[in-house]
Amino acid sequence: MSKSTSQSTILYLRQKLNGLKIHESSDLLEHINTFEELVGDQVCVDVKIEDKNKDMILFCSLPPLLTAITCNINATNSLRFPQERWLEIISREPRAFVYHNFLTDKECEHLISLAKPNMAASKVRDTITGRGIDSSSRTSTGTFLRSGNDKIVKDIEKRISEFTFIPV
C-alpha cells in the first residue's frame, strides 16, 4: 500500500471504530463481535490501541443504561437517590441480578389493581393428564396480565426490554 492509501485506510478504520454505536434492535454479542473485528482491522494496519482505550471506545458505543449496569458501582443505598434505578449483581455464574427501584409505587399499585380481580390458586401439573390440578403443597396465587394492556404496562414492558436487551 502507498503511504497515502495507508493513511486514508487508517483514518477510515479509526472513524468506523469511533463511530460504532449499538442500536435498540442490535444483539449485544453481535455488537461486541463487530467491535472486536474493527479492533482487529486496526491491528492489521499496524495501529496499536491500548486496552484502556479499547475499553473506553467500547463503553462509548453502548447505551447509557448498559454502561450504568456494566459499571456496577458498589455503593450503599444511602449514597443513592431514593428513586434511582440501579443493578446489583448477585452472581455472574449463574447469572442473578437485583434491579433496585425498578417499578415505582404507582406502577406496583396499578399492577396489583389489574391482577387482584383475577388471582387464582396456583396449580401443579398432573403427570398423567398434563393438566393443572389443585395441590395442598402449593399455597401461592397468581394470574397473567395481557401484554400491552395499557400505557403503564407498555412502559413497564419497554423498561424490561431496555434492561434485559430482549425485544418487547
Coordinates of C-alpha atoms in Angstrom, one line a residue:
M1 CA 0.0 0.0 0.0
S2 CA 1.2 3.5 -0.7
K3 CA 1.6 5.9 2.2
S4 CA -1.5 8.0 1.2
T5 CA -3.6 4.9 0.8
S6 CA -2.4 3.6 4.1
Q7 CA -3.2 6.9 5.9
S8 CA -6.7 7.1 4.4
T9 CA -7.3 3.4 5.3
I10 CA -6.2 4.1 8.9
L11 CA -8.4 7.2 9.1
Y12 CA -11.4 5.3 7.7
L13 CA -11.0 2.4 10.1
R14 CA -10.5 4.8 13.1
Q15 CA -13.7 6.7 12.1
K16 CA -15.6 3.4 11.8
L17 CA -14.4 2.2 15.2
N18 CA -15.0 5.5 17.0
G19 CA -18.5 5.9 15.3
L20 CA -19.6 2.4 16.4
K21 CA -22.9 2.6 18.3
I22 CA -25.3 -0.2 19.4
H23 CA -28.9 0.2 18.2
E24 CA -32.1 -0.8 20.2
S25 CA -32.6 -3.7 17.8
S26 CA -29.0 -4.9 17.9
D27 CA -27.8 -8.0 19.7
L28 CA -25.2 -7.2 22.3
L29 CA -22.9 -10.2 21.5
E30 CA -23.1 -9.3 17.8
H31 CA -22.2 -5.7 18.7
I32 CA -19.1 -6.9 20.7
N33 CA -18.1 -9.2 17.8
T34 CA -18.3 -6.2 15.4
F35 CA -16.2 -4.2 17.9
E36 CA -13.6 -6.9 18.0
E37 CA -13.5 -7.1 14.2
L38 CA -12.9 -3.4 14.0
V39 CA -10.1 -3.5 16.5
G40 CA -8.6 -6.4 14.6
D41 CA -8.7 -4.3 11.4
Q42 CA -6.8 -1.6 13.2
V43 CA -4.1 -4.2 14.2
C44 CA -3.9 -5.3 10.5
V45 CA -2.8 -1.8 9.5
D46 CA -0.3 -1.6 12.4
V47 CA -2.4 0.7 14.6
K48 CA -2.0 -0.2 18.3
I49 CA -4.8 0.6 20.7
E50 CA -4.1 0.4 24.4
D51 CA -6.6 -1.8 26.4
K52 CA -7.8 1.1 28.4
N53 CA -8.6 3.0 25.2
K54 CA -10.4 -0.1 23.8
D55 CA -12.5 -0.3 26.9
M56 CA -13.4 3.4 26.7
I57 CA -14.3 3.1 23.0
L58 CA -16.5 0.0 23.7
F59 CA -18.2 1.8 26.6
C60 CA -18.9 4.8 24.5
S61 CA -20.6 2.6 21.9
L62 CA -23.1 1.3 24.4
P63 CA -26.3 2.9 25.5
P64 CA -26.1 4.8 28.9
L65 CA -28.3 2.2 30.6
L66 CA -26.0 -0.7 29.8
T67 CA -23.0 1.4 30.7
A68 CA -24.5 2.0 34.2
I69 CA -25.3 -1.7 34.6
T70 CA -21.9 -2.8 33.5
C71 CA -20.1 -0.4 35.8
N72 CA -21.9 -1.9 38.9
I73 CA -20.6 0.7 41.2
N74 CA -20.7 -0.7 44.8
A75 CA -22.5 1.9 46.8
T76 CA -24.9 1.7 49.7
N77 CA -28.5 2.9 49.4
S78 CA -27.6 6.0 51.5
L79 CA -25.3 7.2 48.7
R80 CA -28.0 6.9 46.1
F81 CA -31.1 8.9 45.3
P82 CA -34.1 7.1 46.8
Q83 CA -35.8 6.5 43.5
E84 CA -32.7 5.9 41.4
R85 CA -32.8 2.6 39.5
W86 CA -29.7 0.5 39.9
L87 CA -28.5 -3.0 39.4
E88 CA -26.9 -5.2 42.0
I89 CA -25.0 -8.2 40.6
I90 CA -25.7 -11.2 43.0
S91 CA -23.8 -13.8 40.9
R92 CA -22.2 -13.9 37.4
E93 CA -22.5 -17.8 37.3
P94 CA -25.3 -18.5 37.5
R95 CA -26.5 -15.0 36.4
A96 CA -28.5 -13.4 39.1
F97 CA -29.3 -9.6 39.4
V98 CA -31.5 -7.4 41.6
Y99 CA -33.0 -4.4 39.8
H100 CA -33.5 -1.9 42.6
N101 CA -36.3 0.6 42.3
F102 CA -37.4 -1.0 39.0
L103 CA -41.0 -0.1 39.5
T104 CA -42.5 3.0 41.1
D105 CA -45.1 2.7 43.9
K106 CA -47.7 3.9 41.4
E107 CA -46.7 1.2 38.9
C108 CA -46.9 -1.5 41.6
E109 CA -50.3 -0.4 42.8
H110 CA -51.5 -0.3 39.2
L111 CA -50.3 -3.9 38.5
I112 CA -51.9 -5.1 41.8
S113 CA -55.2 -3.5 40.8
L114 CA -55.1 -5.2 37.4
A115 CA -54.2 -8.6 38.9
K116 CA -56.2 -8.7 42.0
P117 CA -59.6 -9.5 40.5
N118 CA -58.2 -12.5 38.5
M119 CA -55.9 -14.0 41.2
A120 CA -56.4 -17.8 41.5
A121 CA -54.7 -20.6 43.4
S122 CA -51.6 -21.9 41.6
K123 CA -51.8 -25.4 40.3
V124 CA -49.3 -28.2 39.8
R125 CA -49.0 -30.3 36.7
D126 CA -50.7 -33.7 36.8
T127 CA -48.1 -36.2 35.5
I128 CA -50.7 -38.4 33.8
T129 CA -53.1 -35.9 32.2
G130 CA -50.7 -32.9 31.9
R131 CA -53.4 -30.7 33.2
G132 CA -53.1 -28.3 36.1
I133 CA -54.6 -29.6 39.4
D134 CA -55.0 -28.1 42.9
S135 CA -52.5 -29.3 45.5
S136 CA -52.3 -28.7 49.2
S137 CA -48.5 -28.3 48.9
R138 CA -48.9 -25.3 46.5
T139 CA -50.0 -22.3 48.5
S140 CA -49.4 -19.4 46.1
T141 CA -51.8 -17.5 43.9
G142 CA -51.2 -15.9 40.6
T143 CA -52.6 -14.5 37.3
F144 CA -51.4 -13.4 33.9
L145 CA -51.7 -9.9 32.5
R146 CA -52.2 -9.2 28.9
S147 CA -49.2 -7.8 27.1
G148 CA -49.6 -4.1 26.3
N149 CA -52.7 -4.0 28.5
D150 CA -52.5 -0.2 28.9
K151 CA -49.9 2.6 28.8
I152 CA -48.4 1.8 32.2
V153 CA -48.0 -1.9 31.3
K154 CA -46.5 -0.9 28.0
D155 CA -44.0 1.4 29.7
I156 CA -43.0 -1.3 32.1
E157 CA -42.6 -3.8 29.3
K158 CA -40.4 -1.3 27.4
R159 CA -38.2 -0.8 30.5
I160 CA -37.9 -4.6 30.9
S161 CA -36.8 -4.8 27.3
E162 CA -34.2 -2.0 27.8
F163 CA -32.8 -3.6 31.0
T164 CA -32.7 -7.2 29.5
F165 CA -31.8 -6.3 25.9
I166 CA -34.7 -8.6 24.8
P167 CA -37.3 -7.1 22.4
V168 CA -40.7 -6.5 23.9

